[in-house]
Coordinates of C-alpha atoms and ligand atoms in Angstrom, one line a residue:
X1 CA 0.0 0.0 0.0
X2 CA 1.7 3.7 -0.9
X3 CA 1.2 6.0 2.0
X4 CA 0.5 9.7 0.6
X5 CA 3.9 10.7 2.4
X6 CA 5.7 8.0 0.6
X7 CA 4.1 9.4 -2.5
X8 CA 5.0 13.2 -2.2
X9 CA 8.7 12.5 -0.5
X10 CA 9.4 10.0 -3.9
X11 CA 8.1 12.6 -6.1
X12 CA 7.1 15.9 -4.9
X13 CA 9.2 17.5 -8.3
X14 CA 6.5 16.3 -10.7
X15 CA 3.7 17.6 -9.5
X16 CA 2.0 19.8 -12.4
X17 CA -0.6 17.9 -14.2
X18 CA -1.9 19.2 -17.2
X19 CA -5.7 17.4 -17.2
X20 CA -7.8 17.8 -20.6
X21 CA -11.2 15.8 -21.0
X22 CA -13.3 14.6 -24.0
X23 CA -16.8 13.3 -24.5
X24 CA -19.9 12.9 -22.1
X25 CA -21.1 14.2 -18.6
X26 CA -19.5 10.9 -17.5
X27 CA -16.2 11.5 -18.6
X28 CA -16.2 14.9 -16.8
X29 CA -17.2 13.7 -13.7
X30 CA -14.9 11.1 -13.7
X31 CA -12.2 13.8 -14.7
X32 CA -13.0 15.6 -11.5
X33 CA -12.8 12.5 -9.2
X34 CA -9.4 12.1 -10.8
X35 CA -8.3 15.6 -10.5
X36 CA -9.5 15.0 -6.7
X37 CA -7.5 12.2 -6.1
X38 CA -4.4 14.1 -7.9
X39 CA -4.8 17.1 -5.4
X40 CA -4.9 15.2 -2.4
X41 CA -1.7 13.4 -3.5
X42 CA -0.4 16.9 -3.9
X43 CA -0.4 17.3 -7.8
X44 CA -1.1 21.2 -9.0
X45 CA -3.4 22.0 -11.6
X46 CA -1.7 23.5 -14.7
X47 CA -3.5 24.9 -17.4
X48 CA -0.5 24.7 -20.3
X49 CA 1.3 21.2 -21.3
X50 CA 4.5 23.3 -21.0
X51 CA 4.1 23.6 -17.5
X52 CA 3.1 20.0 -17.0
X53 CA 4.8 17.0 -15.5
X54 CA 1.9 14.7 -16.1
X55 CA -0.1 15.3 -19.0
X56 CA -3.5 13.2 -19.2
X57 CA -6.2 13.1 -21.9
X58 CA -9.6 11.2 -20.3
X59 CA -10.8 10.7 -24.2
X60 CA -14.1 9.2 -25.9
X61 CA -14.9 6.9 -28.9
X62 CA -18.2 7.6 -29.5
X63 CA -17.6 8.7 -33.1
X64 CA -14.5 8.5 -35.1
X65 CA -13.9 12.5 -35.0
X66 CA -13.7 12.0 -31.1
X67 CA -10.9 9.7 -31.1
X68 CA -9.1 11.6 -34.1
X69 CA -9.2 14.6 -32.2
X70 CA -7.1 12.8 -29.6
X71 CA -4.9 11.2 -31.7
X72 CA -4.0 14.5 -32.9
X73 CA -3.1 15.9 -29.6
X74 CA -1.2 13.1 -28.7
X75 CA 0.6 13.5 -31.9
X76 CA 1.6 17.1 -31.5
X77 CA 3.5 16.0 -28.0
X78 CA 5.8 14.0 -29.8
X79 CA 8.4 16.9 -29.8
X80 CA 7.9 18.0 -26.2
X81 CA 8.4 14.4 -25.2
X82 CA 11.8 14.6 -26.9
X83 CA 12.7 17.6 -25.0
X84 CA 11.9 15.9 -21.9
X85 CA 12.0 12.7 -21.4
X86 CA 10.6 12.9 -18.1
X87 CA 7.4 14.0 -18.7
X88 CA 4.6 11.3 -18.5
X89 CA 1.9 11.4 -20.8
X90 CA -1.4 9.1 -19.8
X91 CA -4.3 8.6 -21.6
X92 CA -7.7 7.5 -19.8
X93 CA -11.1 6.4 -20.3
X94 CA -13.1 4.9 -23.1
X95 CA -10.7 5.0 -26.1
X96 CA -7.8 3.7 -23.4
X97 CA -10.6 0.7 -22.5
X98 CA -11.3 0.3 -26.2
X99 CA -7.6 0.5 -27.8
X100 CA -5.5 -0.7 -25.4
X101 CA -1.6 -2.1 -26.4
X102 CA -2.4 -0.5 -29.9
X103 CA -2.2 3.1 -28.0
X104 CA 1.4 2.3 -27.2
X105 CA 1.9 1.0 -30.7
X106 CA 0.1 3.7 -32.5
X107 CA 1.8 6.6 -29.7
X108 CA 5.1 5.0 -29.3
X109 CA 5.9 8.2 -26.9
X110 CA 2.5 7.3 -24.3
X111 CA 3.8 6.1 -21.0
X112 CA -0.1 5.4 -19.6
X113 CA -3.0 3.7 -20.7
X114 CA -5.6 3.7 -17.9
X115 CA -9.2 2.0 -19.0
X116 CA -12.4 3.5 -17.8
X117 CA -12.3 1.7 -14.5
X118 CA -9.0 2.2 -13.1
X119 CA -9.0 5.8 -12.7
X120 CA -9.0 5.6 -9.2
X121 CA -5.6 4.0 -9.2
X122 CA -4.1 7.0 -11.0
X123 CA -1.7 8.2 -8.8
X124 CA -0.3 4.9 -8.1
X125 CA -0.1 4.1 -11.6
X126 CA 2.0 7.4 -11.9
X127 CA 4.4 6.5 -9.6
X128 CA 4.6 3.3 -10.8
X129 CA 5.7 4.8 -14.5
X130 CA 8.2 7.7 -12.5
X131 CA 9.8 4.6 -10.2
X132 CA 10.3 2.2 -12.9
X133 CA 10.7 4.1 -16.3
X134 CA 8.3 1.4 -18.6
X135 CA 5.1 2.3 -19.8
X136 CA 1.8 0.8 -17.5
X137 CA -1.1 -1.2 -19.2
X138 CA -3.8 -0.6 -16.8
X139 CA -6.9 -1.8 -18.7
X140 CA -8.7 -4.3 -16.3
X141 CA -12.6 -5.3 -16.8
X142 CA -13.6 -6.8 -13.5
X143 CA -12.7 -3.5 -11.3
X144 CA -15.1 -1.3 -9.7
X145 CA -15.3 2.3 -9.3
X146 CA -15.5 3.7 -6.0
X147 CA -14.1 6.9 -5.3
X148 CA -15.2 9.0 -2.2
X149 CA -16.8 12.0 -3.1
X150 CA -14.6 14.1 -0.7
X151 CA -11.7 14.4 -3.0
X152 CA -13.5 16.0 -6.2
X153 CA -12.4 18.5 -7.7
X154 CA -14.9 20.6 -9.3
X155 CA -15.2 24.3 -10.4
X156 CA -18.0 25.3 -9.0
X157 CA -19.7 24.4 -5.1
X158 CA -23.1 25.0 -6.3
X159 CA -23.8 22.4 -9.2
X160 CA -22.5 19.2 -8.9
X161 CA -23.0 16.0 -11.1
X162 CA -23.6 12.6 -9.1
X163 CA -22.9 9.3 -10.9
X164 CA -26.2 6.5 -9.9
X165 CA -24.9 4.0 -11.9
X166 CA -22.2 2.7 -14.1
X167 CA -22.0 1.3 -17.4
X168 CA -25.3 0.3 -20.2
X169 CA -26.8 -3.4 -21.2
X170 CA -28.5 -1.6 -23.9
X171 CA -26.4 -2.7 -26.9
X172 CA -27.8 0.3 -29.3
X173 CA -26.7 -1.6 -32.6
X174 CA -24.2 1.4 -33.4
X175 CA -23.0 2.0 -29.9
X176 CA -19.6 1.8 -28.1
X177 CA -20.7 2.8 -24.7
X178 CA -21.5 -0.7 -23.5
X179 CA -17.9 -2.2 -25.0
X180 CA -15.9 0.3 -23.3
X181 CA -18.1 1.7 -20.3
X182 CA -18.6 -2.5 -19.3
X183 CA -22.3 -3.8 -17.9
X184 CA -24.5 -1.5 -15.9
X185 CA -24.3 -1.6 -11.9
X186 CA -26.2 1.2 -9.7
X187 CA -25.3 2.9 -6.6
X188 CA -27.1 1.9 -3.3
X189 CA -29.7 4.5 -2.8
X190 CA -28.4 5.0 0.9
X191 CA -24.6 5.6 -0.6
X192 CA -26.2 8.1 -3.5
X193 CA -27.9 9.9 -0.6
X194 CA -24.9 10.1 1.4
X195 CA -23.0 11.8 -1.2
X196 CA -25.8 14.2 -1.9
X197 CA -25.8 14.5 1.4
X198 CA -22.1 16.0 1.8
X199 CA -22.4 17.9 -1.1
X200 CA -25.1 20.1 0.2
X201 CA -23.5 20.6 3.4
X202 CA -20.9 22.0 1.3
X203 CA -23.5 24.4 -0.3
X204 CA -24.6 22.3 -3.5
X205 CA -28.0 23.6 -4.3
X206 CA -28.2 21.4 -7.6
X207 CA -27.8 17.4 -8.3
X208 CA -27.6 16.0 -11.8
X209 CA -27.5 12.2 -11.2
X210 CA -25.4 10.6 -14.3
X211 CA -26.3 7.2 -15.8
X212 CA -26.1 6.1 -19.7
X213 CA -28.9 4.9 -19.0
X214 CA -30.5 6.2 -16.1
X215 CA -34.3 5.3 -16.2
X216 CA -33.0 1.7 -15.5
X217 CA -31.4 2.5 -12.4
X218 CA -31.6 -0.2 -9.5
X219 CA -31.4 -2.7 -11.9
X220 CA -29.6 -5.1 -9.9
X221 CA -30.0 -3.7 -6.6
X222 CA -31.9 -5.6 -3.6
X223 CA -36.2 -4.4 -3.2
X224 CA -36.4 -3.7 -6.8
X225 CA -35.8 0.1 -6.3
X226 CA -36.0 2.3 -9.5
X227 CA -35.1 5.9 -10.2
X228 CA -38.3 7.2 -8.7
X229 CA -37.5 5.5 -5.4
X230 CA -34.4 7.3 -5.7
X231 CA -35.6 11.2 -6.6
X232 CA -38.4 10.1 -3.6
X233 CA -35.8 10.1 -1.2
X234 CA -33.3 13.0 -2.9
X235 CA -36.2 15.1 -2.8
X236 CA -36.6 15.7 0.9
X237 CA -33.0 16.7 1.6
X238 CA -33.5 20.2 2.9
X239 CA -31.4 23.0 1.5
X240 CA -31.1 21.0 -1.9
X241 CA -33.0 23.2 -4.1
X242 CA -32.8 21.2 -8.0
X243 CA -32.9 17.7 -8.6
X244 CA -31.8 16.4 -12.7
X245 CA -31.2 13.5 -14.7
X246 CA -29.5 12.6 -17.4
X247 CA -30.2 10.4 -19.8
X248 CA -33.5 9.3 -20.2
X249 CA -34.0 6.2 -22.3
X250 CA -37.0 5.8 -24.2
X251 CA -37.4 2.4 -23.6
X252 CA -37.0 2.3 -19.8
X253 CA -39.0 5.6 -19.7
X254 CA -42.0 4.7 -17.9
X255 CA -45.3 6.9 -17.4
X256 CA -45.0 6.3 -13.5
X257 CA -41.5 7.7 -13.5
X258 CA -43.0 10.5 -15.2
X259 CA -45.9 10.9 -13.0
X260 CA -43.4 11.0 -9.4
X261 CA -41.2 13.4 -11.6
X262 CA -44.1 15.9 -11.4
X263 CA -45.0 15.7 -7.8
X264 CA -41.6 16.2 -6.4
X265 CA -41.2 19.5 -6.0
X266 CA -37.0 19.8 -6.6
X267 CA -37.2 18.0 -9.8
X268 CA -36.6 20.1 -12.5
X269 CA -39.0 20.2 -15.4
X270 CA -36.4 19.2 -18.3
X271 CA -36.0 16.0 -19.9
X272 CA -33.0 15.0 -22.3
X273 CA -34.5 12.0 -23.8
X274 CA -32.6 10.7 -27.1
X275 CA -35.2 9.7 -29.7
X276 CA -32.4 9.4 -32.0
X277 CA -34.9 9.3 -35.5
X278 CA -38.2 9.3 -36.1
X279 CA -38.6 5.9 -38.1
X280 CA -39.8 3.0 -36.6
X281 CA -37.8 1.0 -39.9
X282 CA -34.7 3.0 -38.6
X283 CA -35.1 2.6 -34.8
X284 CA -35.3 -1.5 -35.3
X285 CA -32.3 -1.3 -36.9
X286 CA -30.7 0.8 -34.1
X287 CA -32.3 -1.8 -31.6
X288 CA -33.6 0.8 -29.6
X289 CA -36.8 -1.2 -28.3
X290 CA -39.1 1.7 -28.9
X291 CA -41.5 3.1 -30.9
X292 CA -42.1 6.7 -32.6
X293 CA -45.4 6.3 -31.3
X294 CA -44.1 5.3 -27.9
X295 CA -42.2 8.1 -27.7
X296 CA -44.7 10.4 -28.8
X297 CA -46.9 9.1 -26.3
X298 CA -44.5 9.6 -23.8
X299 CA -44.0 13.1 -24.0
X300 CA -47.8 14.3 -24.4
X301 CA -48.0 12.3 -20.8
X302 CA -45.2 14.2 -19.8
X303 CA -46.6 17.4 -21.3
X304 CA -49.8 16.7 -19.8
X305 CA -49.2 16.7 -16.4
X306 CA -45.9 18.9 -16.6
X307 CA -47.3 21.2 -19.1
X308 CA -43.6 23.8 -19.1
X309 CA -41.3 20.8 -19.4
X310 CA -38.6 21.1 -22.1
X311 CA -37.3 18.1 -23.7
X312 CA -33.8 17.4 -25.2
X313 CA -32.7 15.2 -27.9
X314 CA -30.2 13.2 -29.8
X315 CA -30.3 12.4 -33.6
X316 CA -28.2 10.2 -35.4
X317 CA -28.6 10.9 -39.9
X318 CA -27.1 8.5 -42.0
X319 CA -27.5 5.6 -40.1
X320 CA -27.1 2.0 -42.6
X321 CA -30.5 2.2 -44.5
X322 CA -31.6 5.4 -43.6
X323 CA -33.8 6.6 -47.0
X324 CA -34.8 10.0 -47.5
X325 CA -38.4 9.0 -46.1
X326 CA -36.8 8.0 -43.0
X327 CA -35.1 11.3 -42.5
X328 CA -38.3 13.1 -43.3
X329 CA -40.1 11.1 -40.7
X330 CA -36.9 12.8 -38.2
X331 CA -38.0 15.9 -39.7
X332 CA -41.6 15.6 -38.6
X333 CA -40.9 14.6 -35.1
X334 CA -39.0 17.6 -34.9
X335 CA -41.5 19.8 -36.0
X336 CA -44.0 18.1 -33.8
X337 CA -42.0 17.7 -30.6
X338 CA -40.5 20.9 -30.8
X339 CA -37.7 20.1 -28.5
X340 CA -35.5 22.6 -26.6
X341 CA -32.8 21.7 -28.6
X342 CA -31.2 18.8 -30.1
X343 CA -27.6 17.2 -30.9
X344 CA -27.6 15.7 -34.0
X345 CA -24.5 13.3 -35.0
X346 CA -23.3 12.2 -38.7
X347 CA -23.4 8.6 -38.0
X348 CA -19.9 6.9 -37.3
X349 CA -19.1 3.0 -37.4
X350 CA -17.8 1.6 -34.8
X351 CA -15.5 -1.1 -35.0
X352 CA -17.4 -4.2 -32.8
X353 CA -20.7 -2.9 -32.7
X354 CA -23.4 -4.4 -34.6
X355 CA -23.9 -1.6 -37.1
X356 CA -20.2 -1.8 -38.5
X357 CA -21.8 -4.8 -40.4
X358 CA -24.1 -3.3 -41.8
X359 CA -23.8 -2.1 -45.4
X360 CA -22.8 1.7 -45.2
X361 CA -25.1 3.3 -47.8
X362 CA -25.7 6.9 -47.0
X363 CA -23.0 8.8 -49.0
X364 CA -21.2 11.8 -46.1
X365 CA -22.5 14.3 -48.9
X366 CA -25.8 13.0 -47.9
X367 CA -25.1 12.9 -44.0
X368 CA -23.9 16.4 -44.1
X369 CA -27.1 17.5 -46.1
X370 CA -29.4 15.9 -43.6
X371 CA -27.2 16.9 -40.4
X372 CA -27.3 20.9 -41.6
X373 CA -31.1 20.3 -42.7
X374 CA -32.5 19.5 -38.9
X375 CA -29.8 21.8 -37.1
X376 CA -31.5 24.4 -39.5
X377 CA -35.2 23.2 -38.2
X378 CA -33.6 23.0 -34.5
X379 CA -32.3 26.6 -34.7
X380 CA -36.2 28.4 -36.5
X381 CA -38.0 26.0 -33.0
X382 CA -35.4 26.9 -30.3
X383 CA -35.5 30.6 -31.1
X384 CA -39.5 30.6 -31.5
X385 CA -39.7 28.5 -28.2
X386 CA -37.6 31.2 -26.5
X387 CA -39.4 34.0 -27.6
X388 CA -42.2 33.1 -25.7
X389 CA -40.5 33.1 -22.3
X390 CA -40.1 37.1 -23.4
X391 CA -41.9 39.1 -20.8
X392 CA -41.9 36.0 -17.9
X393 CA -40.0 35.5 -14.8
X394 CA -38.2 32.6 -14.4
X395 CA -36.1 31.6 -11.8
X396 CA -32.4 31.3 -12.2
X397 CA -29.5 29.6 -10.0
X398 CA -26.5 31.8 -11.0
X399 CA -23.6 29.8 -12.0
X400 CA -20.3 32.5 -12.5
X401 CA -19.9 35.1 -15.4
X402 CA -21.2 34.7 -18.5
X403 CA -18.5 33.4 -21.3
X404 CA -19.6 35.8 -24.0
X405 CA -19.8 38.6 -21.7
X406 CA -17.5 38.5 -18.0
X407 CA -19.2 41.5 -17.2
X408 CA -22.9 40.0 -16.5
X409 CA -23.9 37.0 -15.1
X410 CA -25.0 33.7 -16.5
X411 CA -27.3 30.8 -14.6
X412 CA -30.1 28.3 -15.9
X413 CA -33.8 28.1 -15.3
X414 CA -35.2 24.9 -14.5
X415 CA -36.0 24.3 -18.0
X416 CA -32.1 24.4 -18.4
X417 CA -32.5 27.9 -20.7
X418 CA -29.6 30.0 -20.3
X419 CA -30.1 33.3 -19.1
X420 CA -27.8 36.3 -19.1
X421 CA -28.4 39.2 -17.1
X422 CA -26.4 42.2 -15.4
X423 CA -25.5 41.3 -11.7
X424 CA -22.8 41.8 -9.0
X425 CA -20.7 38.6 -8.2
X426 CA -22.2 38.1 -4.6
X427 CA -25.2 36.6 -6.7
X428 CA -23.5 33.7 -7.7
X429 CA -24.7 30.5 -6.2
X430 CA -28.2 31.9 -5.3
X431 CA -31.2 31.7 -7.0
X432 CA -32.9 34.8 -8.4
X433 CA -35.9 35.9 -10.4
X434 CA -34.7 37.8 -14.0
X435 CA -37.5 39.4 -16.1
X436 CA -36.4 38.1 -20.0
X437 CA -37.0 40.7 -22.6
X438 CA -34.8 39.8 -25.8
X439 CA -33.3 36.1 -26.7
X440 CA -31.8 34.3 -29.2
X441 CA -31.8 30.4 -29.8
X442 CA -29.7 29.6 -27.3
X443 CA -29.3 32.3 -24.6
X444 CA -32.3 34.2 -22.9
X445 CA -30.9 38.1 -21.6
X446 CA -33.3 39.5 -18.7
X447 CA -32.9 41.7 -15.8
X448 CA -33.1 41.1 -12.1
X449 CA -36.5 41.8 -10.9
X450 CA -35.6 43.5 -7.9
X451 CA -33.6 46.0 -10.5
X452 CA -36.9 46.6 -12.8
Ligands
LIG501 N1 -26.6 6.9 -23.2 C1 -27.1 7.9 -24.0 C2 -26.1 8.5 -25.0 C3 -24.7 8.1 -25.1 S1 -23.8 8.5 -26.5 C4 -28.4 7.5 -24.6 O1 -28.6 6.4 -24.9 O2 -29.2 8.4 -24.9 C5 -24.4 10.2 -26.9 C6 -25.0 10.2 -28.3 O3 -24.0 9.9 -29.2 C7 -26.1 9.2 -28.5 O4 -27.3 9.6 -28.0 C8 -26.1 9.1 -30.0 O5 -27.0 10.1 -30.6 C9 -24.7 9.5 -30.4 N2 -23.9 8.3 -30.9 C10 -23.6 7.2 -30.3 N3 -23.0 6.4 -31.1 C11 -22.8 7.0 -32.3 C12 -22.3 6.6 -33.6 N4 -21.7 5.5 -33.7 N5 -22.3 7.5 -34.6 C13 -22.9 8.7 -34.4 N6 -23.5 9.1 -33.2 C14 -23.5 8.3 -32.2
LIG502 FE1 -25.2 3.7 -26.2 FE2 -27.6 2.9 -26.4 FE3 -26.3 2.6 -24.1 FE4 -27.0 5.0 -24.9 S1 -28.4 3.4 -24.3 S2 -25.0 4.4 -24.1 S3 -26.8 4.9 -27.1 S4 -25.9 1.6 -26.1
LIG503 FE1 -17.7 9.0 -25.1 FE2 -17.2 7.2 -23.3 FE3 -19.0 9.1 -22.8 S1 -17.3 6.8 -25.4 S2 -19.8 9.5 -24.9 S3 -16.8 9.4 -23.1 S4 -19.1 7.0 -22.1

């Protein structure tokens, strides 16, 4: 076992980590547990690879762009790595799980390759690399996750992301998730609480619990609990002010969960639920076990009884077989859902999955055609939808400065708009009431009531 002290005496010189992360939620919290565990072991945060003694990428490989984009990076520290020989450069998560020895192969000059669950072993894999010089494989499938919440590291005390459960059984027919992120296992409700728990004490006014596939939660777990059980309990912590999840899958979406989501009063009335087309032809071949008409159905419930709830989505265009009726039928459910907004990916074969067989007959000319065609649609609804909040007051939990402008503020409604609106710092972390009166598709810009 390596003591801390052991740890900083060996190597208390290397101690600048430069930390960059790619792809989900997921992936950012785990960065943050990471980072935690890094700064308790005494590792500073740099924000340049210059600086850095440890340079980590937590990567993706959802789509091919996401692990190109990687590759690239690494690439570019070739030289630096020349220069200084000393210098350790890791990379973690799901294209480390996925890739494995090839990494080392590929990236001659990677000394790490830490799989998505090792992560809590980082700093001992670091000293492992400084003490003995040779690269470290650390890739293993049957490990489990468990990092204490006390060591995150997170930017901001106010929002924090909670993981409920690990992993997805869903198998989507193009999806890597499953390979790299291993077979789902949920958090105890009691240990879930717990860390809520903390984090509010530490003045945490909003939760987003994390799953892939969060509406199966408590799969698994003794007293068949589900994720209403859980939000149940969540919901009568005092002081915690917003309750979230993400993601919502169609197929374990149930109209009960829906119904306990609007009688607890923290739980926020957003929904990202990925219908990812809007063909049933296309859907089969995604094996995503639902229907359009399920998922129609589904949100006029939800509609119903939580008549201001915004809904998110993902679309996938292109997918093996996808004709241009099928992409009208996305086009329709678009117009009729009107979501909030929507990410909408080219589809990408992935090496594995089921899909990869499939014959690849949507030309990229196509795919580009189809992906500008519903971010155009997305755009027209997003900035109609937001015009209609001008002239209401909505509530806002101020989250820092705003990125476009440092000189206002920026926080989200419970809907998850983004609002912008002229403040003094002090305001951050609270929640306020703002006024809107002009928006665009994807900010709102009010003022403070009290300043009317
Ligand atoms: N667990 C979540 C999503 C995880 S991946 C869910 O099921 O909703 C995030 C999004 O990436 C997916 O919703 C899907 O739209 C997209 N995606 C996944 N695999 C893809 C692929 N091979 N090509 C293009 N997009 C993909
Ligand atoms: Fe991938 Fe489907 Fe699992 Fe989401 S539910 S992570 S899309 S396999
Ligand atoms: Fe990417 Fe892994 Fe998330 S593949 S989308 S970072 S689970």
């Amino acid at each position: 076992m390596i003591k801390s002290a052991d740890f900083i005496s060996k190597d208390s010189q290397y101690k600048n980590v430069f930390f960059e992360t790619f792809g989900c939620q997921m992936n950012k919290l785990d960065a943050e547990l990471s980072l935690g565990l890094l700064q308790e072991e005494g590792y500073k945060i740099v924000d340049k690879v210059d600086e850095a003694d440890v340079i980590l990428f937590n990567t993706c490989s959802v789509r091919q762009h996401a692990e190109d984009k990687v590759y690239s990076h690494l690439g570019a520290l070739k030289t630096l790595k020349k220069r200084h020989p000393e210098v350790i450069v890791g990379v973690l998560g799901c294209m480390a799980q996925k890739d494995g020895e090839a990494i080392f192969k590929r990236m001659p000059h990677v000394d790490l390759v830490c799989g998505t669950r090792m992560f809590s072993r980082l700093p001992e894999l670091i000293l492992k690399i400084r003490n003995h010089g040779s690269p470290v494989l650390a890739i293993d499938e049957k490990q489990v996750v468990n990092i204490k919440r006390a060591v995150t590291y997170r930017p901001n005390i106010y929002q924090a992301f909670v993981t409920v459960m690990r992993g997805c059984d869903n198998y989507c027919s193009y999806c890597i998730v499953p390979y790299v992120r291993g077979r789902e296992i949920s958090r105890t409700i009691a240990d879930i609480k717990e860390e809520v728990h903390t984090l509010v004490s530490n003045g945490c006014k909003e939760i987003t619990l994390l799953g892939q596939n969060i509406n199966s939660y408590g799969k698994g777990l003794d007293g068949g609990v589900t994720l209403g059980d859980l939000l149940t309990e969540l919901n009568s912590i005092e002081r915690l002010e917003r309750l979230r999840f993400v993601t919502s899958h169609p197929k374990d979406m149930t109209f009960d969960l829906i119904k306990t989501m609007s009688q607890l009063d923290k739980v926020c009335e957003h929904l990202h639920m990925p219908a990812q087309s809007g063909s049933d032809q296309i859907l089969k071949r995604m094996r995503r076990g639902y229907t359009v008409g399920y998922y129609r159905d589904l949100i006029s419930y939800a509609k119903e009884l939580i008549p201001c709830l915004t809904v998110a989505s993902d679309f996938i265009v292109g997918f093996p077989g996808e004709t241009d009726g099928d992409f009208q039928e996305t086009v329709r459910l678009m117009e009729d859902i009107r979501f909030q907004n929507c990410f909408i990916f080219k589809y990408s074969p992935r090496t594995g999955t089921k899909a990869a067989d499939l014959k690849e007959d949507v030309p990229d000319e196509i795919k580009r055609e189809r992906n500008m065609k519903l971010l155009e649609i997305q755009k027209r609804i997003s900035l109609e939808e937001n015009k209609k909040t001008i002239g209401k007051e909505v509530q806002v939990l101020v989250e820092g400065a705003s990125k476009s402008d440092p000189n206002r503020l920026s926080g989200r409604t419970r809907q998850n708009h983004i609002v912008v609106f002229n403040g003094l710092q002090d305001l951050v972390g609270k929640l306020v009431d703002v006024v809107i009166h002009e928006v665009t598709d994807l900010t709102l810009f009010g003022k403070l009531t009290n300043c009317l």
